[in-house]
C-alpha cells in the first residue's frame, strides 16, 4: 500500500479553514492525511467579512447548507457595494452584483443610456435605476434570483456579509468531521530538504510536523512562502498607496442594508459591513497623508452605531508574492498577497486558489507544470482585481492631496488601455478569465461620471423618444418587482420569505451574467 | 460616421464580409460599398465552416436550406482523424449530454486508463451520430442538446459566394469592380479614398480589406497547397476526414456531389513529387493540383481606418482551420465596437490584442497537430488531463479534448475532484450517459434524410 500523502496547512484563519474544508471534502482519507496548525497565541487577522457571490458556490462545494451557514455566521445578504464620496465629495453610486438594462438593437444598454443622456432625455434616471440589484439594495429589499434567463431576476446575484471568526469556526467544525487533524501550536522553525522543499515544521513545544505538501495560510507573516522560501514580493503601493487599517465592531443595525458601504475619507475610505448581530467597521488609509489619530477620529465619527470595542490597527503592503506556489509550498490567503478590501475580493482569491490547487493537484514530488499553471492563474486573477481597484482611485476628482496624487499617478498599461478605450468609444472588451466583466467596469466609469468622447456609430439612427419609452417601462417593471419583494431584515428572520433556492451562478451578475 | 464603409477583396471572403456588415448595419441606414478586385490567390473549391456559420446564417436571415441547396453543402459534426492505425473523432460539440457537468472529461480519461480499449467518442453524441451517418438539428424541445450537436457545414466556395452576393444585392449593397485599386492616405495615415481603374474616387470612412494576399511590406511565408476533386459521394459522412501524412495532414471535405481533398506543406525543402506520390497512394486520386501561395505570418488587423481582416484571417487559413471562420470573428467583434470616429487608437489596440489571443489559440491548436508535447496546452493535458482556459471560442472545448486524447496524450495525474468517487461510481455514471447517447442517436435520422427534408422544405 502506498504511503499517505501528508498535507500540512499552516494557519487557521479564513484561508486556512477554507482550504482544509475543501481539501478534506475532495481528498480521500485513505490516501491523504491533512493537518492544520494554528496558533491561538498569534490569532487571526479577524477581518474579511464582506464577500462576493462566488462564495455561494464555495459553500455549496464544501457542503455548507445556506440556512445553517447564515445562522452560524450571523450573515446578512449582500447585493452591492455603495460608494459614497468617491469621484467627487458628493458622489454616490452602487457597484451591484447584477446587470443594468438589456441589450437593445444589438447594442449594449449603457450605450443607449449614455446617448439619451447626451440627448438630454427628460425622464432618464441614474444608470443604477435600471439595475434590479441596485433598486433592491437602495430600498432594503431582498429576494433570491432566478435561473430563467427571460426573467429580469436572473440578472443579479448575491453574496453575504459574514462574521469571519464564526465562519472559520464553522469551517473548522466541518473540516474536523471530514478528518482534518487540528493542532494548536506556534511554528518556530522550518526544516528543508536538500532540494529546498519544506520537510518539517517545528513547533514551540518541540513537536515536529512532517509533510509532503505545505499550504501556507499563515497570513501576513508568510512564514513558509517568504520567510523560509524567500519568494519576492511585487509591491503595488505606488498604485494603491493605502497601507494601514483600523477595524472596530459596533452594535447591530436593526434594519441592516443589503450592501457594503464604502465612503471615501481624506486619505482613504471607511467601510461598514452589517451583520445580524453586530456591524463591522473600519478605515483603510494612507499613513503618509493621514495620521493614525486622525484616522481613528474619522472612523469613530463615521460610526452609525455605538462601538463595541476599541479600534484594532493593521498594517499592510499592497502587492503580491511573485509566485504563489514555490517548491512544495502553496501560499493561499494573505500570505500570497494583499489587495485592499474595496471590492471584497480577498476571500474570492482564496477560493480561486483552492479550486486551482484541486484542479492542478500535484503528485509527490510536485511537477513544474502544475506549479506553473497555478502561478499563472493566480497572477492573472490578482492583476484583474488590482486594475479595477486602481481605477477607483484614479478616477476621483477630490481636492485632498492624497486624492490629487491618485488622480495624477501613472497607472499600469493594462488599465490605461482599457480606460482609454472607454473614453474613446464608450465600448468595453470583456475577458473570460479573471473577475470583473463590463458591468463592473461600467459601474465605476459611470459612477464616476466618465463621459466617452464618442459613442457607437449606430445610435444616431435611433429614435430617442421610442428609446426613452422603453427605458421608462423597463424601469417601471423593475420597480414593480422590487415592490413585491420582502424587506431584507424580514428575510433574515423569516428564511421562508427568501424565495426558492437556485444553483449559484459562477458569475458576479447572476445567471444572465 | 459620415463616410461609407467600403469592403474590398474578392470571392467568398468579400461576400461573407459584406453580408455580415450590410445585414448588421442595414437597420441603421448605413451605406456599404463592396469593391470586387481580381483574385490573386486561387480560392479553394470547398470550405469547411464550424458552428459559427449556423449562428451567422440565423443572424443574417439566410435560410439554412437555401445555403444547403445553393452551395451543395453537407453537415459536419466534426472531424474523423486518422494517424496510422489510430482513428478518433474530434467533435465540435462537447462530450456528454450536459455541457456543465463537472469533471466529465476527467471521468472519461479515468475510464480510458482502466479500460484502454474503450473510446472517448462513446461519450460524444456527435461522434456516435457521425459514425452512423446520422445528422439532426437539436429539436426545439431539447435545447440542451444544441451544444453537444453543434455542427458546421462543408460548402462549395464559388456557389456559396454567389448565394451571398445575391443576398447582398438584395440588401442594397452597392457593388463596384476594378482591376486595380489605389489607396490615398491622409497626412495622419488614414485612408481617405480609393481610386479605381476607371478613375472613380470613393471616399472612405472605414476600409474593410478582405484581401488575403500579403502586401509587399508584410512578413509572409511560402506554402505549397495541394488539392484534388473526388467524385465519390459521401452522404453517409457528416464530418470531415483528417489523415496524417509524412509532411502534415490531409483533409477531405464531402459535398453533396463528390468531395474535395486538401493538404498543405510549409517545409521549403519538401520534395513535391514525393508528396504527390504519397497523396495518390493515400487517396487513389491522380489529378492533384499543386500551387504556391504567400501566406501572411501575422497581422495587426486594425490600423487607423484600414481593417486588414483578410490578411489577419489568411495568416491562420489552412486545411485544418478555415480562415473564413476567423474572418467572421474579426468582423463581428469589430461591429460590436463600431466607432463613430475614424481614429480611435486605444480601441484599435485593445481589439488587436484580443485578436492576438484568438490567433494564438488557433496556432496552438495547429501546433498540437505537429508536436503536441512542444505546446503548453499539450504538456498540461499530458500531465493533468486538462484543457487550458481560453479567451475565445476559436477552438471549441470538445475539439481541444478530442484532439489531445486522440493524439494519445494520457494524463499522468488523476483528477482530485473525483478522488472520492469509486471506479464503479464513475463507470456507472459514464455508462448511463453512453446509453442515453446511444438511444438518442438511434432515433436520429440519417444525414441523407435530413438533407432531403431540408431541400424539400425549400422547394415548397
Ligand atoms: C483591513 C482588512 C479588511 C479586510 N476586509 C475584507 C473583506 O471585506 N472581504 C474579504 O474577502 N477580505 C477582506 N480582507 C482580507 C481577509 O481578511 C483575509 O483574506 C482573510 O481573513 C484570510 O486571512 P488569512 O487566513 O490568510 O490570514 P489570518 O487570518 O491572519 O490567519 C493566519 C493564521 O496563521 C496562523 N499563524 C501565523 N503564524 C503562525 C505560526 N508561526 N505558527 C502557527 N500559526 C501561525 C495564525 O494563528 C492564523 O491562524 C481584509 C483584510 C484586511 C487587512
XYZ file of C-alpha atoms in Angstrom, chain A residues 1-7 20-34 178-180 358 361-362, chain B residues 110 414-423 425-426:
41
model
C 0.000 0.000 0.000
C 1.282 3.453 -0.882
C 2.041 5.830 1.981
C -0.465 8.570 2.552
C 0.424 11.980 1.143
C 0.820 14.335 4.104
C -0.641 17.794 3.652
C -8.966 22.493 4.937
C -12.704 22.247 4.291
C -12.257 21.952 0.535
C -9.326 19.549 0.569
C -10.963 17.271 3.098
C -14.123 17.312 1.029
C -12.329 16.018 -2.060
C -9.234 14.115 -0.971
C -9.979 10.605 0.292
C -8.744 9.841 3.776
C -7.140 6.605 2.706
C -4.695 8.497 0.511
C -4.242 11.789 2.304
C -3.549 12.986 5.770
C -4.471 16.639 6.358
C -14.157 15.250 7.492
C -10.954 14.033 9.086
C -8.710 17.092 9.327
C -7.556 20.953 -6.603
C -3.296 18.844 -7.633
C 0.265 17.543 -7.677
C -10.013 7.731 -15.921
C -5.869 11.904 -11.912
C -8.496 14.456 -11.078
C -8.581 15.089 -7.370
C -12.093 16.407 -7.721
C -13.128 12.836 -8.481
C -10.844 11.185 -5.967
C -13.632 10.279 -3.575
C -15.713 8.668 -6.303
C -15.205 4.942 -6.671
C -14.287 3.486 -10.032
C -19.488 5.005 -9.495
C -17.604 6.712 -12.288
